[in-house]
Coordinates of N, CA, C and O in Angstrom, one line a residue:
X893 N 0.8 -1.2 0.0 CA 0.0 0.0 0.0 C 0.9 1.2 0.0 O 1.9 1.3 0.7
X894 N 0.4 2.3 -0.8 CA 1.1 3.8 -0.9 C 0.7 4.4 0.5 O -0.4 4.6 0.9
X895 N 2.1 4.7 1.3 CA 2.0 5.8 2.0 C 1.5 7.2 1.6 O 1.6 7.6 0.4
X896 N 0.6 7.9 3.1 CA 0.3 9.2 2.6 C 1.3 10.4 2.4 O 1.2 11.6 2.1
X897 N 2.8 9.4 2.7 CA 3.6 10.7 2.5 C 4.2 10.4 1.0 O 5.4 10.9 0.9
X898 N 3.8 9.9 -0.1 CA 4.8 9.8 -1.3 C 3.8 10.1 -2.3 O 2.6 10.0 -2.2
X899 N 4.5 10.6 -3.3 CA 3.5 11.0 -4.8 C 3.9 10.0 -5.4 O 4.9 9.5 -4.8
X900 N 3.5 9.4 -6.7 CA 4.1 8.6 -8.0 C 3.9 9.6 -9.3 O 2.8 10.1 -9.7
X901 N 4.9 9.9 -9.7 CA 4.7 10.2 -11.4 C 5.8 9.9 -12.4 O 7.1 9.8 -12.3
X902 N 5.2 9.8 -13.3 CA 6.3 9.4 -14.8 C 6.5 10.5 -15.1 O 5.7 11.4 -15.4
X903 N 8.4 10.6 -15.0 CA 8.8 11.1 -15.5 C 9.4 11.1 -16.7 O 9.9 10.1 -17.1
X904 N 9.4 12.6 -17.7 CA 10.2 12.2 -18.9 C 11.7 12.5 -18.7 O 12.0 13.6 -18.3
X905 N 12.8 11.6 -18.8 CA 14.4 12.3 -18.6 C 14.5 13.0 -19.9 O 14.0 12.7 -21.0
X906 N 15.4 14.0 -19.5 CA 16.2 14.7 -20.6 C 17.4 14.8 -21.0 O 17.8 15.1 -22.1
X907 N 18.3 14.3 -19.5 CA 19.4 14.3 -19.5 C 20.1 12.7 -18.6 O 20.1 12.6 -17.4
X908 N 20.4 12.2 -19.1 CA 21.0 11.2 -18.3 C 22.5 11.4 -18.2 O 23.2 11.5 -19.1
X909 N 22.9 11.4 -16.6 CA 24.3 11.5 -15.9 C 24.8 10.4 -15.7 O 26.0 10.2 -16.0
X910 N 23.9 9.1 -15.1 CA 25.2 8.1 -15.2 C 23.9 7.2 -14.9 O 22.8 7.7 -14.8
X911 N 24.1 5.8 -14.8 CA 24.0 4.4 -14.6 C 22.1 4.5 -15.2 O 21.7 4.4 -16.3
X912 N 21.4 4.8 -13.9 CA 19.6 4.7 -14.7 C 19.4 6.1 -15.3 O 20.1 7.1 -15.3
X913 N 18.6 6.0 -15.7 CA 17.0 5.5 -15.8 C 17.4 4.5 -17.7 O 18.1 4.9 -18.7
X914 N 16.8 3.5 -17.6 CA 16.7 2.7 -18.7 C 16.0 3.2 -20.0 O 16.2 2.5 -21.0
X915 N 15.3 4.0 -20.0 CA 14.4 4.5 -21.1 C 14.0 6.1 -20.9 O 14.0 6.4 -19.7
X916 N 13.6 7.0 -21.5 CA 12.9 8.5 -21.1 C 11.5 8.3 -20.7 O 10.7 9.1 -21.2
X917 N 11.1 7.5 -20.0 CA 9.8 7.8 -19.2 C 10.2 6.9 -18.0 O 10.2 5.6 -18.0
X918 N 10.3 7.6 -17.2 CA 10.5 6.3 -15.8 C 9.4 7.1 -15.0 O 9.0 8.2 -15.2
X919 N 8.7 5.9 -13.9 CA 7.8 6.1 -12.9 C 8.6 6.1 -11.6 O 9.2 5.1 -11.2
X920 N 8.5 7.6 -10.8 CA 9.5 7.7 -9.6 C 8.4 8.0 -8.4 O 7.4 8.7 -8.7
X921 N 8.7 7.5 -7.3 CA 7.7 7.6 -6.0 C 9.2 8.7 -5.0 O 10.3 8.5 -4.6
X922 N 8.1 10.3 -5.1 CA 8.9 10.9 -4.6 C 8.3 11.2 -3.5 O 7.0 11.1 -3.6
X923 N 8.8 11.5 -2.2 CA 8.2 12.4 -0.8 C 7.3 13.3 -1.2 O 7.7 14.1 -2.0
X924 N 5.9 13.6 -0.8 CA 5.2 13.8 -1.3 C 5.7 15.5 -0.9 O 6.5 15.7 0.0
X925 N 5.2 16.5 -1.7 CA 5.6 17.9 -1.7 C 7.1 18.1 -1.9 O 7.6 18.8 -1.1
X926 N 7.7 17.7 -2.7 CA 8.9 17.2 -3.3 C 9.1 18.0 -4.4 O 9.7 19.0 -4.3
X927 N 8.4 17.5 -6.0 CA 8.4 18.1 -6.6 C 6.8 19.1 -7.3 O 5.7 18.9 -6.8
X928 N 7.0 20.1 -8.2 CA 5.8 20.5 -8.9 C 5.7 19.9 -10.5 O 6.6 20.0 -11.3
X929 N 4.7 19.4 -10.6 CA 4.5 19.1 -12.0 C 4.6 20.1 -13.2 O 3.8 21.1 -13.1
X930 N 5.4 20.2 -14.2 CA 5.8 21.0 -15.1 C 7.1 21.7 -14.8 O 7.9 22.4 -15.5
X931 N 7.3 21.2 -13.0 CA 9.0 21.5 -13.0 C 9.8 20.8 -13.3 O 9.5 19.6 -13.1
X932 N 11.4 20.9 -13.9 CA 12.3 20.5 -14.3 C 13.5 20.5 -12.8 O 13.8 21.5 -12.2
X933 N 14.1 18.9 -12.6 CA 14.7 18.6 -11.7 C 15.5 17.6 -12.1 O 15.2 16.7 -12.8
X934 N 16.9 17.9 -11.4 CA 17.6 17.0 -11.0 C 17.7 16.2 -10.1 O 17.9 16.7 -9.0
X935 N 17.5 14.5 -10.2 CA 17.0 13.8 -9.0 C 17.9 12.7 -9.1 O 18.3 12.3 -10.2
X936 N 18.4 12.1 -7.7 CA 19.5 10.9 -7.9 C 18.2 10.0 -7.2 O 17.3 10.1 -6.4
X937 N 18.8 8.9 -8.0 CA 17.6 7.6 -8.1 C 18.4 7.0 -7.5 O 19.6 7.4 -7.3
X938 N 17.4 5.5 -7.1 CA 17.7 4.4 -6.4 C 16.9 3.8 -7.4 O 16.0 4.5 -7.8
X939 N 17.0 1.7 -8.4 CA 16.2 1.2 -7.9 C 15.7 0.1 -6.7 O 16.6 -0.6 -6.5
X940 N 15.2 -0.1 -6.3 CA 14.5 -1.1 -5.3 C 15.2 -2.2 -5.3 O 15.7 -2.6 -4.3
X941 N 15.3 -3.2 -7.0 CA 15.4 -4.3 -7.1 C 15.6 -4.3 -8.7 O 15.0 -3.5 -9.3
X942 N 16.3 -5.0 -9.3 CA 15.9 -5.1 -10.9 C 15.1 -5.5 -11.4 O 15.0 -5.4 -12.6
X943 N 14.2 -6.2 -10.4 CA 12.9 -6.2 -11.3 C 11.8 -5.4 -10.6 O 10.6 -5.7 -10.8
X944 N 12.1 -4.5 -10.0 CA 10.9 -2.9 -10.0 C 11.1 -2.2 -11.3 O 12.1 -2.0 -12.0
X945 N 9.4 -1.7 -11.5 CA 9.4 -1.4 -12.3 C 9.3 0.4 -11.9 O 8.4 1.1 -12.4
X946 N 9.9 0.8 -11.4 CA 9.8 2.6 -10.7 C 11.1 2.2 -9.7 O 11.4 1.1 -9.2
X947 N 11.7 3.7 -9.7 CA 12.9 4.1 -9.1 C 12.1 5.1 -7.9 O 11.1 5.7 -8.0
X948 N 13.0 5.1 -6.8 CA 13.1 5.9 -5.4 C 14.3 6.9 -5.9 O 15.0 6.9 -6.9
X949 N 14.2 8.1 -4.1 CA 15.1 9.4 -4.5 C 15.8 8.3 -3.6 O 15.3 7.7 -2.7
X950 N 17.3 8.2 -3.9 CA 18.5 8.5 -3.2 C 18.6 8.7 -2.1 O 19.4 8.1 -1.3
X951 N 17.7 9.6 -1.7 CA 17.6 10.2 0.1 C 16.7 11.3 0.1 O 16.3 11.7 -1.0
X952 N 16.4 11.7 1.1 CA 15.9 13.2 1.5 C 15.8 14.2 0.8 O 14.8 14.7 0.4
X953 N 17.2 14.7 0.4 CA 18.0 15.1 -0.2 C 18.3 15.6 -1.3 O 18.9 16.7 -1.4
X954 N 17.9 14.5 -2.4 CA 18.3 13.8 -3.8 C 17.2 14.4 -4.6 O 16.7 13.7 -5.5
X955 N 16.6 15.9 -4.5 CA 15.8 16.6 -5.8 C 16.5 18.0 -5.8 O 16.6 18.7 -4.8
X956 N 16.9 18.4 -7.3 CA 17.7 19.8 -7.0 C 16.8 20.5 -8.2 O 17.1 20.2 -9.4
X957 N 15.9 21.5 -7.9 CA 15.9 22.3 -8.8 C 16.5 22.6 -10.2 O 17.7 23.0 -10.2
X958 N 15.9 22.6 -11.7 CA 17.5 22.9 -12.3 C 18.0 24.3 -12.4 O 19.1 24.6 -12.9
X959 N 17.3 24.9 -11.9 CA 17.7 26.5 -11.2 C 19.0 26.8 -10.4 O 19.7 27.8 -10.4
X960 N 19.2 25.5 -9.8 CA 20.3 25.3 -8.5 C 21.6 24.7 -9.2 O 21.9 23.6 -9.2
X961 N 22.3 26.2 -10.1 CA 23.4 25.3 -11.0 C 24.7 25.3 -10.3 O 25.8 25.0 -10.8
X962 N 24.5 25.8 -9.0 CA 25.8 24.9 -8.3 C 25.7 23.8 -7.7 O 26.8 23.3 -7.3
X963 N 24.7 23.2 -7.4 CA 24.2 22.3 -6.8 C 24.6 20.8 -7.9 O 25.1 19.7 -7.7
X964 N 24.1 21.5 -8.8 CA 24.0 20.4 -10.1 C 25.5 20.2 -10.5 O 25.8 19.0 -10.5
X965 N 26.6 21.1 -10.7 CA 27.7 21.2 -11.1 C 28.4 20.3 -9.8 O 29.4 19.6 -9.9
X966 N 27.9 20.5 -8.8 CA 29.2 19.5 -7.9 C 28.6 18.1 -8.5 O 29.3 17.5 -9.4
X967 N 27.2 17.7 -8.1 CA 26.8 16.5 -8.5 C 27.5 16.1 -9.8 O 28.4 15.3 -9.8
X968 N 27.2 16.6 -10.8 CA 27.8 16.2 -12.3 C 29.5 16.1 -12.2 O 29.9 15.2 -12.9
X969 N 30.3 16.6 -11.7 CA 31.6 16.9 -11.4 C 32.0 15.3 -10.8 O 32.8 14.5 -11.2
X970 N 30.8 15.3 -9.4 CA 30.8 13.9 -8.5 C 30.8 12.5 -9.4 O 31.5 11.5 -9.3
X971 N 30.0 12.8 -10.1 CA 29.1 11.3 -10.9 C 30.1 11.0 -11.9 O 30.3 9.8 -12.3
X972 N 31.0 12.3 -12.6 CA 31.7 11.8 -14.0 C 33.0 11.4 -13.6 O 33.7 10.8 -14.4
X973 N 33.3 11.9 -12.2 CA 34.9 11.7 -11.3 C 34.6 10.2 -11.0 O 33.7 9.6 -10.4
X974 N 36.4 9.7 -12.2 CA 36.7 8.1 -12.5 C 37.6 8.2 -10.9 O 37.6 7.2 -10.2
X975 N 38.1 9.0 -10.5 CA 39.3 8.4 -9.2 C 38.7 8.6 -7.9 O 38.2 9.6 -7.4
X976 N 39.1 7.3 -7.4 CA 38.7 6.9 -5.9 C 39.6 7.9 -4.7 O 40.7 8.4 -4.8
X977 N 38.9 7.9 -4.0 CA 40.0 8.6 -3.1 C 40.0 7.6 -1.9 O 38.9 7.2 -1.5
X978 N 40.9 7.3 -1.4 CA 41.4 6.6 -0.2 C 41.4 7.3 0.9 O 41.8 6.7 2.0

C-alpha cells in the first residue's frame, strides 16, 4: 500500500548523468511535496530491485531544482569523477 507521504509520477528524462533511468519515461515515488509538476529537476535515483518497475530518491535530499546550478555542477563533477580517493 502507498503511504500518505509519497507521490508517484512518470517522468520524462532529458538528461541522463550516469548508470539509470533505462528508457525517457521512468515512474519515480517521490516524498510527497517534493516536486511541482511542469517543473524540471535533477533527481538521484535508487532502484528497489531489478525487477521494480519505478525508481526511489537517493535520500531526503536527492531533488535539485534545475535552477540550483551549483548544486547540479558538484553532483555532475561527483558522478563523472573516474578516481577513488582513499
Amino acid at each position: 500500500a502507498e503511504s500518505n507521504n509519497t507521490e508517484r509520477f512518470y517522468c520524462t528524462v532529458s538528461e541522463q548523468i550516469k548508470g539509470i533511468p533505462d528508457g525517457d519515461r521512468v515512474l519515480i515515488i517521490f516524498v510527497a511535496d517534493t516536486v511541482e509538476i511542469g517543473s524540471e529537476y535533477i533527481v538521484l535515483l535508487n532502484k528497489v530491485d531489478e525487477t521494480a518497475i519505478f525508481y526511489v530518491m537517493s535520500s531526503k535530499s536527492s531533488v535539485y531544482p534545475i535552477s540550483d546550478t551549483e548544486s547540479i555542477s558538484v553532483i555532475k563533477n561527483a558522478l563523472n569523477d573516474d578516481h577513488v580517493t582513499e
